[in-house]
Amino acid sequence: MLDKIIHLFRRRILNTLKFSWDGLLSAWKSEEAIRIEVLLLPLVIVGAYYFGSTKVEQILMVSSAVLILIVELLNTAIEKTIDRISAEQHPLSKTVKDVGSSAVLLAIINFAAIWIYILV
């Protein structure tokens, strides 16, 4: 019985990881912003290591960059959903896409504020 539960748990984890990886690859292929953010992440990690004077600062610097990527992925999901529902122009669709874009902007402002505060 325990073996069956462990097997189901492992399968669930593996399926979840596969679906997540598929989503990231799909976003990578279709969204330039995601590609840029993923490619800049190693630079952010190195920069945080050198410029963050404590582990907390380093974690804040890196996690603020990861937050941008998370919000960008959610924004992409929202935009793809709106596009799937209808290709025609609609004021509500524009509003939804603009709100998603605003969330990305706030994540970028958060990143900049954290880095400026730590560096200055």
mmCIF file of C-alpha atoms in Angstrom:
data_model
loop_
_atom_site.group_PDB
_atom_site.id
_atom_site.type_symbol
_atom_site.label_atom_id
_atom_site.label_comp_id
_atom_site.label_asym_id
_atom_site.label_seq_id
_atom_site.Cartn_x
_atom_site.Cartn_y
_atom_site.Cartn_z
ATOM 1 C CA MET A 1 0.000 0.000 0.000
ATOM 2 C CA LEU A 2 2.758 2.448 0.963
ATOM 3 C CA ASP A 3 4.656 1.544 -2.221
ATOM 4 C CA LYS A 4 1.596 2.430 -4.303
ATOM 5 C CA ILE A 5 1.237 5.795 -2.548
ATOM 6 C CA ILE A 6 4.935 6.568 -3.082
ATOM 7 C CA HIS A 7 4.638 5.591 -6.753
ATOM 8 C CA LEU A 8 1.587 7.851 -7.240
ATOM 9 C CA PHE A 9 3.340 10.700 -5.429
ATOM 10 C CA ARG A 10 6.455 10.359 -7.595
ATOM 11 C CA ARG A 11 4.356 10.209 -10.761
ATOM 12 C CA ARG A 12 2.443 13.308 -9.667
ATOM 13 C CA ILE A 13 5.676 15.211 -9.016
ATOM 14 C CA LEU A 14 7.196 14.121 -12.327
ATOM 15 C CA ASN A 15 4.049 15.093 -14.241
ATOM 16 C CA THR A 16 3.974 18.471 -12.504
ATOM 17 C CA LEU A 17 7.617 19.102 -13.343
ATOM 18 C CA LYS A 18 7.053 18.092 -16.977
ATOM 19 C CA PHE A 19 4.024 20.378 -17.361
ATOM 20 C CA SER A 20 5.927 23.257 -15.750
ATOM 21 C CA TRP A 21 8.926 22.689 -18.019
ATOM 22 C CA ASP A 22 6.614 22.561 -21.068
ATOM 23 C CA GLY A 23 5.076 25.873 -20.015
ATOM 24 C CA LEU A 24 8.464 27.513 -19.601
ATOM 25 C CA LEU A 25 9.601 26.245 -23.015
ATOM 26 C CA SER A 26 6.406 27.482 -24.637
ATOM 27 C CA ALA A 27 6.854 30.921 -23.077
ATOM 28 C CA TRP A 28 10.538 30.920 -24.120
ATOM 29 C CA LYS A 29 9.586 30.218 -27.727
ATOM 30 C CA SER A 30 6.796 32.773 -27.962
ATOM 31 C CA GLU A 31 7.840 35.675 -25.727
ATOM 32 C CA GLU A 32 10.937 37.795 -26.254
ATOM 33 C CA ALA A 33 10.586 39.371 -22.802
ATOM 34 C CA ILE A 34 10.835 35.939 -21.157
ATOM 35 C CA ARG A 35 13.975 35.117 -23.144
ATOM 36 C CA ILE A 36 15.588 38.400 -22.118
ATOM 37 C CA GLU A 37 14.680 37.946 -18.451
ATOM 38 C CA VAL A 38 15.923 34.353 -18.335
ATOM 39 C CA LEU A 39 19.188 35.307 -20.046
ATOM 40 C CA LEU A 40 19.755 38.217 -17.653
ATOM 41 C CA LEU A 41 19.100 36.106 -14.558
ATOM 42 C CA PRO A 42 22.664 34.685 -14.332
ATOM 43 C CA LEU A 43 24.035 38.245 -14.481
ATOM 44 C CA VAL A 44 21.662 39.272 -11.705
ATOM 45 C CA ILE A 45 22.781 36.323 -9.580
ATOM 46 C CA VAL A 46 26.460 37.197 -10.061
ATOM 47 C CA GLY A 47 25.747 40.884 -9.436
ATOM 48 C CA ALA A 48 23.846 40.084 -6.254
ATOM 49 C CA TYR A 49 26.744 37.951 -5.038
ATOM 50 C CA TYR A 50 29.222 40.808 -5.545
ATOM 51 C CA PHE A 51 27.081 43.793 -4.554
ATOM 52 C CA GLY A 52 24.920 42.350 -1.806
ATOM 53 C CA SER A 53 26.801 42.708 1.447
ATOM 54 C CA THR A 54 24.622 40.213 3.356
ATOM 55 C CA LYS A 55 22.815 37.026 2.448
ATOM 56 C CA VAL A 56 19.489 38.819 2.958
ATOM 57 C CA GLU A 57 20.465 41.525 0.474
ATOM 58 C CA GLN A 58 21.607 38.911 -2.025
ATOM 59 C CA ILE A 59 18.351 36.989 -1.658
ATOM 60 C CA LEU A 60 16.302 40.172 -2.099
ATOM 61 C CA MET A 61 18.271 41.135 -5.196
ATOM 62 C CA VAL A 62 17.839 37.735 -6.845
ATOM 63 C CA SER A 63 14.251 37.165 -5.763
ATOM 64 C CA SER A 64 13.208 40.560 -7.127
ATOM 65 C CA ALA A 65 14.482 39.422 -10.541
ATOM 66 C CA VAL A 66 12.741 36.058 -10.225
ATOM 67 C CA LEU A 67 9.535 37.927 -9.332
ATOM 68 C CA ILE A 68 9.714 39.737 -12.683
ATOM 69 C CA LEU A 69 9.940 36.389 -14.454
ATOM 70 C CA ILE A 70 7.020 34.960 -12.451
ATOM 71 C CA VAL A 71 4.808 37.956 -13.190
ATOM 72 C CA GLU A 72 5.832 37.872 -16.862
ATOM 73 C CA LEU A 73 4.837 34.200 -17.083
ATOM 74 C CA LEU A 74 1.454 34.937 -15.503
ATOM 75 C CA ASN A 75 0.966 37.900 -17.837
ATOM 76 C CA THR A 76 1.783 35.679 -20.815
ATOM 77 C CA ALA A 77 -0.773 33.114 -19.624
ATOM 78 C CA ILE A 78 -3.411 35.827 -19.337
ATOM 79 C CA GLU A 79 -2.616 37.236 -22.782
ATOM 80 C CA LYS A 80 -2.702 33.775 -24.402
ATOM 81 C CA THR A 81 -6.051 33.072 -22.742
ATOM 82 C CA ILE A 82 -7.520 36.337 -24.022
ATOM 83 C CA ASP A 83 -6.183 35.595 -27.518
ATOM 84 C CA ARG A 84 -7.694 32.100 -27.361
ATOM 85 C CA ILE A 85 -11.118 33.416 -26.374
ATOM 86 C CA SER A 86 -11.345 35.819 -29.301
ATOM 87 C CA ALA A 87 -9.119 37.404 -31.910
ATOM 88 C CA GLU A 88 -11.395 40.417 -32.312
ATOM 89 C CA GLN A 89 -10.606 43.708 -30.610
ATOM 90 C CA HIS A 90 -12.589 44.310 -27.432
ATOM 91 C CA PRO A 91 -12.177 47.019 -24.787
ATOM 92 C CA LEU A 92 -12.311 44.482 -21.942
ATOM 93 C CA SER A 93 -9.598 42.363 -23.572
ATOM 94 C CA LYS A 94 -7.407 45.457 -23.868
ATOM 95 C CA THR A 95 -8.017 46.321 -20.217
ATOM 96 C CA VAL A 96 -7.095 42.814 -19.066
ATOM 97 C CA LYS A 97 -3.889 42.827 -21.110
ATOM 98 C CA ASP A 98 -2.994 46.321 -19.894
ATOM 99 C CA VAL A 99 -3.509 45.312 -16.260
ATOM 100 C CA GLY A 100 -1.226 42.298 -16.768
ATOM 101 C CA SER A 101 1.379 44.569 -18.311
ATOM 102 C CA SER A 102 1.056 46.928 -15.349
ATOM 103 C CA ALA A 103 1.820 44.030 -13.004
ATOM 104 C CA VAL A 104 5.050 43.399 -14.921
ATOM 105 C CA LEU A 105 5.914 47.098 -14.694
ATOM 106 C CA LEU A 106 5.402 47.071 -10.922
ATOM 107 C CA ALA A 107 7.661 44.018 -10.610
ATOM 108 C CA ILE A 108 10.344 45.870 -12.602
ATOM 109 C CA ILE A 109 9.962 48.977 -10.409
ATOM 110 C CA ASN A 110 10.256 46.722 -7.339
ATOM 111 C CA PHE A 111 13.480 45.230 -8.772
ATOM 112 C CA ALA A 112 14.926 48.665 -9.497
ATOM 113 C CA ALA A 113 13.982 50.022 -6.057
ATOM 114 C CA ILE A 114 15.598 47.085 -4.256
ATOM 115 C CA TRP A 115 18.804 47.291 -6.282
ATOM 116 C CA ILE A 116 19.055 51.089 -5.963
ATOM 117 C CA TYR A 117 18.440 50.942 -2.207
ATOM 118 C CA ILE A 118 21.088 48.256 -1.709
ATOM 119 C CA LEU A 119 23.660 49.833 -4.027
ATOM 120 C CA VAL A 120 23.239 53.382 -2.750
#
